[in-house]
XYZ file of N, CA and C in Angstrom:
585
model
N 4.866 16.643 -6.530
C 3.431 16.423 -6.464
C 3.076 16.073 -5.034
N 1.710 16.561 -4.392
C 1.389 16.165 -2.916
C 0.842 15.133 -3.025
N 0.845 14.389 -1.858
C -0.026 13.579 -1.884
C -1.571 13.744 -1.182
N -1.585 15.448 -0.877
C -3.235 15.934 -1.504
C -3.622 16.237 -2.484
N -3.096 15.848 -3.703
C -3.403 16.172 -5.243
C -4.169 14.824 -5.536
N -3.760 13.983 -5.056
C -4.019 12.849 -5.481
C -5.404 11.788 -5.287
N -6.120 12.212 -4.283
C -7.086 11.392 -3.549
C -7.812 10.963 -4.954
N -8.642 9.093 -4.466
C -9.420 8.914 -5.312
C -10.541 9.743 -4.891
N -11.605 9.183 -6.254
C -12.628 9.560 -5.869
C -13.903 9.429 -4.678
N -13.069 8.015 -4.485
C -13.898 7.495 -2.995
C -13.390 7.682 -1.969
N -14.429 8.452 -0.927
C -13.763 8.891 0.523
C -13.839 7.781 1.416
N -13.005 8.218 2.548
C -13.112 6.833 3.302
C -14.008 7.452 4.833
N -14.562 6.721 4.875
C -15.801 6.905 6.295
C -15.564 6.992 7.400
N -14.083 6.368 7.720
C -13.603 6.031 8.979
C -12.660 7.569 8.779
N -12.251 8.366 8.239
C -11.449 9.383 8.357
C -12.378 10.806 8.540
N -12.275 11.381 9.588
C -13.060 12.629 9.793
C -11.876 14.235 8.713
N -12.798 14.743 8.319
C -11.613 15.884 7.462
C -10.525 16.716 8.455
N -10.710 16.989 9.688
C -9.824 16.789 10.059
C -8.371 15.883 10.164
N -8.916 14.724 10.430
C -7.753 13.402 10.015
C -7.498 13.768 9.167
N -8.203 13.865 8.043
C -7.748 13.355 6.463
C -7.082 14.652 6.421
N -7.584 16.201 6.793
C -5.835 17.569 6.560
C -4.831 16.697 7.354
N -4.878 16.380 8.772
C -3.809 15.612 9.172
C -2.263 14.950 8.304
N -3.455 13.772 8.038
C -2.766 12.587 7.382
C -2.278 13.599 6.165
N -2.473 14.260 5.328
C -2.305 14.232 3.808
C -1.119 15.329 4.194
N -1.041 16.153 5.267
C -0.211 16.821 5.798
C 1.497 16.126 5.820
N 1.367 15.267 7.221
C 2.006 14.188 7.144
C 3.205 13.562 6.111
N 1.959 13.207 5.084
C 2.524 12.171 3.815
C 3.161 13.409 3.136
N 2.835 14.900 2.860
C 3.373 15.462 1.775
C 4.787 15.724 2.854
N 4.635 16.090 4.276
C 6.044 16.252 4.790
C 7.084 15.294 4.643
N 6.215 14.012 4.483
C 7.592 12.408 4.351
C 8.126 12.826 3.179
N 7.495 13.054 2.170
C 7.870 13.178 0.860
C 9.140 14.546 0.930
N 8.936 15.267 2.157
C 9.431 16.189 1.639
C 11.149 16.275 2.089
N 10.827 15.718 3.499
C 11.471 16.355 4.675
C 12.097 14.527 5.600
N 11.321 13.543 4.990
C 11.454 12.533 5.683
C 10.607 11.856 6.941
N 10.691 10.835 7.692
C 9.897 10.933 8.640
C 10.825 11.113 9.809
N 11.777 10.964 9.573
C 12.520 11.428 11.093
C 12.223 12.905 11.884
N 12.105 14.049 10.372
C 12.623 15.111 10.678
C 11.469 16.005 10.923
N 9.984 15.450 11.340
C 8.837 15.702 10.888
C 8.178 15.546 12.516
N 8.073 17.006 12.683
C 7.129 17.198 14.482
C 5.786 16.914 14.255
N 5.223 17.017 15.466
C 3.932 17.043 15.348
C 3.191 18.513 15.371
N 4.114 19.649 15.575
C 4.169 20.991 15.646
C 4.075 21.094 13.727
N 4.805 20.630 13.276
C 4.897 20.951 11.933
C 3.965 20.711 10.748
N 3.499 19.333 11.623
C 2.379 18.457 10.971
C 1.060 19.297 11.117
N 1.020 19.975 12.163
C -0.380 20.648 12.785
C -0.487 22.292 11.680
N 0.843 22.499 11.989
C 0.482 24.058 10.960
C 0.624 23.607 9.360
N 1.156 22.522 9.047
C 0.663 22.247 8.035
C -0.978 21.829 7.266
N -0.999 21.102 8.445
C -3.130 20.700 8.175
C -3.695 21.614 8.523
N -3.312 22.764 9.144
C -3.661 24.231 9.164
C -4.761 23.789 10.902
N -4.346 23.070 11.476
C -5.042 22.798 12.888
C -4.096 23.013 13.638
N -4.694 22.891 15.387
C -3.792 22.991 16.392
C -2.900 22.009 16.873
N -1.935 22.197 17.317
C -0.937 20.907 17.613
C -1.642 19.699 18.975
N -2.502 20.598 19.642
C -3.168 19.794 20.534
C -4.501 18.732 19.457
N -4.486 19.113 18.383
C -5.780 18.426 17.820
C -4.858 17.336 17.359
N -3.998 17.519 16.982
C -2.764 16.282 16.021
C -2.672 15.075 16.967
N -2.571 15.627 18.234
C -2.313 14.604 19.256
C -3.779 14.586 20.091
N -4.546 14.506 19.662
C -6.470 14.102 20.145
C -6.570 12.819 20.008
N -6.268 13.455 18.315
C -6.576 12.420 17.324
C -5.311 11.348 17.207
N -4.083 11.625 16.881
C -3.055 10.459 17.248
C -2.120 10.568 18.116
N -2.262 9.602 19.601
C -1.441 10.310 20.584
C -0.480 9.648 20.587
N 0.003 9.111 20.045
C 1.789 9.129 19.741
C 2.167 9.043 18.073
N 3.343 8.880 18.026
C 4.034 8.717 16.737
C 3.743 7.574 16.020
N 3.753 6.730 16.419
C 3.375 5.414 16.105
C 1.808 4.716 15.508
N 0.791 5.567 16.832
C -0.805 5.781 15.779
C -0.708 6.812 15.046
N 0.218 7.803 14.416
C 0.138 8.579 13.483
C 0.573 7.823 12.681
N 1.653 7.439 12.384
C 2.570 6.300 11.103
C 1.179 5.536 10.688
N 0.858 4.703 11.482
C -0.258 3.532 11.094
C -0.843 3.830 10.399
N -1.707 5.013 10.659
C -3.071 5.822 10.303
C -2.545 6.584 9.057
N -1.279 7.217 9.124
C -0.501 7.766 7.591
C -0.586 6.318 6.804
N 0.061 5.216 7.081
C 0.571 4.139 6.007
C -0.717 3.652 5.381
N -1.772 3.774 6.173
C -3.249 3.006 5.639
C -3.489 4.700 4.744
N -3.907 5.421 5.116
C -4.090 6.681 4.281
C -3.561 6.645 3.024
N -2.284 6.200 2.900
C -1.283 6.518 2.128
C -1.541 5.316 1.173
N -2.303 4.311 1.395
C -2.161 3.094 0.851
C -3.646 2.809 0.219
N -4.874 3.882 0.509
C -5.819 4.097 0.317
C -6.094 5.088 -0.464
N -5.912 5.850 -0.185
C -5.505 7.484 -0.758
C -4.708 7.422 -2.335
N -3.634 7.499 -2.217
C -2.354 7.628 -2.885
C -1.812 6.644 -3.773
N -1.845 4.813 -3.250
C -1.684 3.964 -4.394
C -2.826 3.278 -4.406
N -4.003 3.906 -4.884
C -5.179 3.348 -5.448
C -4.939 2.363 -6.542
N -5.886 1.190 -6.392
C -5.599 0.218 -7.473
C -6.940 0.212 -7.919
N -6.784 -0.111 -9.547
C -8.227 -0.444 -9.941
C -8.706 -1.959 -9.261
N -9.639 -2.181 -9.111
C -9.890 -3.735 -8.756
C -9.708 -4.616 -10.074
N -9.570 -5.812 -10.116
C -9.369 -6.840 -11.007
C -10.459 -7.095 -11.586
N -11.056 -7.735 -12.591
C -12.295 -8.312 -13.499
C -12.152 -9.462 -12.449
N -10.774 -10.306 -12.870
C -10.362 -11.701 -12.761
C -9.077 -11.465 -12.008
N -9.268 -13.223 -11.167
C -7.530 -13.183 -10.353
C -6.751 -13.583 -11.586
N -7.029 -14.112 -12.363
C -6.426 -14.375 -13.390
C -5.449 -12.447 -14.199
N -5.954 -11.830 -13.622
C -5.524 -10.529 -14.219
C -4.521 -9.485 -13.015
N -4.343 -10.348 -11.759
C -3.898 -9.822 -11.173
C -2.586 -9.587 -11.234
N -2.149 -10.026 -11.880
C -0.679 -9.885 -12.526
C -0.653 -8.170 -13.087
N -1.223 -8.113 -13.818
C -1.391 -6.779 -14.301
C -1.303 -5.515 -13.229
N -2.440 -5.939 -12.339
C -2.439 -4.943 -11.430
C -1.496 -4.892 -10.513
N -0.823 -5.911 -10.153
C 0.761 -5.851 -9.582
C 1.528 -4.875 -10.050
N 1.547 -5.396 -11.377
C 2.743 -4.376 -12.193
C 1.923 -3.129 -12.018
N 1.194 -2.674 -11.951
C 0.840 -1.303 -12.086
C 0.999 -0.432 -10.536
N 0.647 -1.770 -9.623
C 0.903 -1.176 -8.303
C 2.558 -0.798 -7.984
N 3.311 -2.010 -8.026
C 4.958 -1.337 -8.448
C 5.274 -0.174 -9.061
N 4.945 -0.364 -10.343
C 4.922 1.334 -10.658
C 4.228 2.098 -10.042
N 3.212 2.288 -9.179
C 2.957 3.275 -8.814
C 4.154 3.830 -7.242
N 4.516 2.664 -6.826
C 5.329 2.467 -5.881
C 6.102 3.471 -6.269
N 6.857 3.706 -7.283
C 8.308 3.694 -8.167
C 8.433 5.738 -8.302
N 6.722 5.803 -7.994
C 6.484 7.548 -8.726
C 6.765 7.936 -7.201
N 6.212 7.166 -6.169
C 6.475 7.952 -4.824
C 7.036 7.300 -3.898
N 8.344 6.541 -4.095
C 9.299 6.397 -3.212
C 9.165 6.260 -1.134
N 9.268 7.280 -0.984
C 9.358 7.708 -0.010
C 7.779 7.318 0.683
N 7.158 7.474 0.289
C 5.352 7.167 0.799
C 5.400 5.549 0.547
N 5.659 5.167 -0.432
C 6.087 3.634 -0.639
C 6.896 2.934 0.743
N 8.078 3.546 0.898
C 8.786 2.627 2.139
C 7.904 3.029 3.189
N 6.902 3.962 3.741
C 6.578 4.143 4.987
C 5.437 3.189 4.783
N 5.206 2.765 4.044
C 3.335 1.867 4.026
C 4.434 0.359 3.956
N 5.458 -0.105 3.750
C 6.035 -0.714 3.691
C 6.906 -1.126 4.799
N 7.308 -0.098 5.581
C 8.154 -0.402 6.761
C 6.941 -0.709 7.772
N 5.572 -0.141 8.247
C 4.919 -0.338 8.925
C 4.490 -2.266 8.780
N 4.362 -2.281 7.639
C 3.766 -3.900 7.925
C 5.109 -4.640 7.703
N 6.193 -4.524 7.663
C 7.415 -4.949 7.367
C 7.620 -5.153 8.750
N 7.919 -4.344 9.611
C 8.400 -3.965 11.028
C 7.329 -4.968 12.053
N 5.885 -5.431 11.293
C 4.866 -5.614 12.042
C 4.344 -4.762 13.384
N 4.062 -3.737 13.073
C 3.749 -2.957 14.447
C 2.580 -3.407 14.526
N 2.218 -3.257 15.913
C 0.554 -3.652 15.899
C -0.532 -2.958 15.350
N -1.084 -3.518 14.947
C -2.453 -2.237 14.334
C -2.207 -2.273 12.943
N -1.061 -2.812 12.157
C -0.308 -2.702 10.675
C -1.426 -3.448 9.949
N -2.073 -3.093 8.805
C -2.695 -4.360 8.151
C -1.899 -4.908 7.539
N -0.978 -6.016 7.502
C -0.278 -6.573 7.126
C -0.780 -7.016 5.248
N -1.785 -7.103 4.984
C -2.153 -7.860 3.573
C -3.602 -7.033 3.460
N -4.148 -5.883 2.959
C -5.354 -5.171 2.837
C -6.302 -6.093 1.892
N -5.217 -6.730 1.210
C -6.501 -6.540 -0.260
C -6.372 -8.569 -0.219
N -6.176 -9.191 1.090
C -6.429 -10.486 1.416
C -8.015 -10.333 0.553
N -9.381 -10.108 1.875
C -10.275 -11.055 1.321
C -10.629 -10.205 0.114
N -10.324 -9.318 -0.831
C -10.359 -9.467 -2.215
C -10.111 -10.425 -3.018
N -8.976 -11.309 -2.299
C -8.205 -12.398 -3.315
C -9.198 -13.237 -3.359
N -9.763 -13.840 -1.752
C -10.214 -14.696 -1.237
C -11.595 -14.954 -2.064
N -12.200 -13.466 -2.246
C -13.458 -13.842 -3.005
C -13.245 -13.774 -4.731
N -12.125 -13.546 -5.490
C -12.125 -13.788 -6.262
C -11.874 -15.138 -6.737
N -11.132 -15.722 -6.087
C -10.859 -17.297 -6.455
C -12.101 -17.848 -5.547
N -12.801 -17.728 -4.605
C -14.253 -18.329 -4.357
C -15.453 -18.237 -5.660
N -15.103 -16.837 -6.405
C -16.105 -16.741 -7.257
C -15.433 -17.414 -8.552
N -14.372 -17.704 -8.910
C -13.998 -18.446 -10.256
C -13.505 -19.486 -9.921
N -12.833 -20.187 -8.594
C -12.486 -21.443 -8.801
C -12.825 -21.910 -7.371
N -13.949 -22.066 -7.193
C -15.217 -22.630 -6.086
C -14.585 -24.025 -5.681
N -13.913 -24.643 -6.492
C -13.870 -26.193 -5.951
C -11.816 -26.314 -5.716
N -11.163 -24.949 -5.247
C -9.823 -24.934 -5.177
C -9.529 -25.379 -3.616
N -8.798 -26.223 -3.159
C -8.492 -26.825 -1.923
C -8.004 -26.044 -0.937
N -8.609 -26.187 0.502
C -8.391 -24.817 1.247
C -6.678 -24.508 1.613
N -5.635 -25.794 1.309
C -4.237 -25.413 0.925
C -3.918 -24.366 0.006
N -4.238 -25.106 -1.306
C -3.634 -24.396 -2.185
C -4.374 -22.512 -2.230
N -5.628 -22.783 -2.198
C -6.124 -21.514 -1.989
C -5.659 -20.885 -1.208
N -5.229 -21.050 -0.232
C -4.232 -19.998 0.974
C -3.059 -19.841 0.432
N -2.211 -20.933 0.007
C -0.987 -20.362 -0.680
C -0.981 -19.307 -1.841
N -1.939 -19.465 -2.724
C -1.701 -18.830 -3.969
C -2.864 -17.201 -2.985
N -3.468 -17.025 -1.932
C -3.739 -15.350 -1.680
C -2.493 -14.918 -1.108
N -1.585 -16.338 -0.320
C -0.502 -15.646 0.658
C 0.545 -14.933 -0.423
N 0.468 -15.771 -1.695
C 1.736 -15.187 -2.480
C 0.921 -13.816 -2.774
N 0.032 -13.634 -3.438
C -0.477 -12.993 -4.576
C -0.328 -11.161 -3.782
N -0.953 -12.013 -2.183
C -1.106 -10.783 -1.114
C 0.162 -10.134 -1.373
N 1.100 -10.805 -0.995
C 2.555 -10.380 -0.406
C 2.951 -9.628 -1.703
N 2.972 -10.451 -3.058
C 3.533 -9.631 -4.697
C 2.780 -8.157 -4.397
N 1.505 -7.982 -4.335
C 0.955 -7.089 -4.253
C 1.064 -5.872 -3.213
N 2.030 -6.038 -2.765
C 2.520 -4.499 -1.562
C 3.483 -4.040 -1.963
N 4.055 -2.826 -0.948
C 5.043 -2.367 -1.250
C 6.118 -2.722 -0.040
N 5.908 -3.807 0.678
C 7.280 -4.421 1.020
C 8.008 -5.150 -0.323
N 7.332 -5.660 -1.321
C 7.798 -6.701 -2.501
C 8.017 -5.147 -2.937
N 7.869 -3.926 -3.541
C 8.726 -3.535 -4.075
C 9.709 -2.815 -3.445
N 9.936 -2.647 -2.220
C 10.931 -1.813 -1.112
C 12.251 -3.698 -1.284
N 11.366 -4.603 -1.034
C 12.669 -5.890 -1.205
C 13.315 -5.908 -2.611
N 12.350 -5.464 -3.717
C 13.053 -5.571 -5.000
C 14.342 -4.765 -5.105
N 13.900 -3.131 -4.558
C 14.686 -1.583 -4.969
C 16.119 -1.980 -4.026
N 15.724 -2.442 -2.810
C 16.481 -2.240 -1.903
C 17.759 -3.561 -2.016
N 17.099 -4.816 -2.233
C 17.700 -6.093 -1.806
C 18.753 -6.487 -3.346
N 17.859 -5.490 -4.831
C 18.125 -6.501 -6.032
C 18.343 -5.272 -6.695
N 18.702 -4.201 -6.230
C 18.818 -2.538 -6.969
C 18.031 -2.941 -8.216
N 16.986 -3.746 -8.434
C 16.434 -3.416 -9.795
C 15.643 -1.923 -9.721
N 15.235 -1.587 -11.904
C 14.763 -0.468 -11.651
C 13.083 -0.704 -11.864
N 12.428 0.505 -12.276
C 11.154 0.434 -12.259
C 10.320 -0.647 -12.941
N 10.695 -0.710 -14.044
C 10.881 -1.558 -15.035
C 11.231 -2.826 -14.829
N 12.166 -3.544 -14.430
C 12.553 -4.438 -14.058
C 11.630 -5.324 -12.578
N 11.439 -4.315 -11.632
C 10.205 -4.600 -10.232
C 9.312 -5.019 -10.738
N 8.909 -3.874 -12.104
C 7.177 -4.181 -12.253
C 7.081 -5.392 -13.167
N 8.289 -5.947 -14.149
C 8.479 -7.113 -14.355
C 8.476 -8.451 -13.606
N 9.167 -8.328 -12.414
C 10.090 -9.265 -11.899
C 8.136 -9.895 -10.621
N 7.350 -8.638 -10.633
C 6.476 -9.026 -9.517
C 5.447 -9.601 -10.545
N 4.957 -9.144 -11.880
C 3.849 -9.686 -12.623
C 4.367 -11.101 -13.165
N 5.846 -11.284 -13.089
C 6.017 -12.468 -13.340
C 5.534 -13.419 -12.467
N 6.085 -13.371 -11.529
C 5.826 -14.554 -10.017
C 4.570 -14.063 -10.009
N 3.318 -13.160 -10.125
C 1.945 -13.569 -9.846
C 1.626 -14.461 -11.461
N 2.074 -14.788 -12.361
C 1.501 -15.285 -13.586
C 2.332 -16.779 -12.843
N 3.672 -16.865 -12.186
C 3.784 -18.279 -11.661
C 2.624 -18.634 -11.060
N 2.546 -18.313 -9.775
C 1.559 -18.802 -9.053
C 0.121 -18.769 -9.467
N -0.334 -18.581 -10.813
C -1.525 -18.644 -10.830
C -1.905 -19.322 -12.214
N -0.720 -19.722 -12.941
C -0.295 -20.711 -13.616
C -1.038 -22.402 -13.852
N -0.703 -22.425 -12.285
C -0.897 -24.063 -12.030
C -2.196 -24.046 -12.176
N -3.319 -23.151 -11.969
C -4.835 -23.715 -11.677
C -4.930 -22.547 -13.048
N -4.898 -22.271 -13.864
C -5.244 -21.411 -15.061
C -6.399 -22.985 -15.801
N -6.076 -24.055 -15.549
C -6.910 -24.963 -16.388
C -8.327 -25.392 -15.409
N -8.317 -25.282 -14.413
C -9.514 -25.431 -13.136
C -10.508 -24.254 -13.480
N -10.271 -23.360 -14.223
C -11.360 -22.372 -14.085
C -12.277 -23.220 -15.370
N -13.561 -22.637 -14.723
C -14.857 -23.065 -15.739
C -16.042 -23.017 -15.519
């Protein structure tokens, strides 16, 4: 399956369709071929553009990766949003599994904020957390409230499932277990503060 089959339904504003043949180019070559083994010659006749446009738009390897891992992380493992943080457990597990169907697109959105390159968004779906526990638990202490987005952030990527596959050979099943568990820990302690 490509990962131009896949786009949600919402486009993103900051990507011109050029980029976006680019990028989706790109991601189906990681999938295919790896990222080592992947030119920018190859990338270009794949998005069906010129090799001088590939490099306009990203002039090295490195703003291409970035701009692939956010694509790829926008694009490709779309999450529904939550009702409640209280439900984010759920959507963990679903994000793991989605991890689990595409491998290879998984470690590259994963090695980028893993590696910390600059420009990486390290935690995307931070002030999501931030305003969900502002909107249900308004009176949570600006400690604990940072700890429980720092965990919830981190369960919620695909470095936590590249550390699961890689560090604990668990399988799909077992990740998408092992991450909805620790978000139902951490969100445990204040389950009685909501009201």
């Amino acid at each position: 399956m490509s990962a131009t089959t896949d786009p949600p339904a919402h486009a993103d504003g900051d990507v011109s369709r050029t980029q976006e043949a680019i990028l989706a180019a790109y991601a189906d070559l990681i999938e295919e071929l790896g990222t080592d083994d992947v030119s920018f010659r190859l990338i270009a006749r794949r998005a069906g553009v010129g090799e001088r446009t590939v490099f306009r738009n990203y002039a090295t390897r490195v703003d291409l990766l970035l701009a692939t891992a956010a694509w790829i992380e926008s694009r490709v493992f779309v999450r529904q949003d939550s009702p409640s943080i209280f439900d984010m457990p759920l959507t963990i597990r679903a994000a793991m599994e989605s991890y689990d169907h595409r491998p290879e697109l998984a470690h590259v959105v994963a090695e980028t904020t893993m590696r910390g390159i600059g420009g990486a968004a390290p935690s995307p779906r931070r002030a999501m957390l931030e305003e969900m526990i502002d909107a249900e638990i308004p009176a949570l202490g600006d400690a604990e409230r940072r700890a429980i987005v720092a965990a919830l952030a981190h369960l919620d990527s695909a470095a936590t499932w590249v550390t699961f596959r890689r560090e604990f050979g668990m399988n799909r099943r077992d990740i998408a277990d092992a991450a909805a568990w620790a978000a139902e820990a951490v969100l445990d302690p204040i389950r009685s503060r909501v009201g």
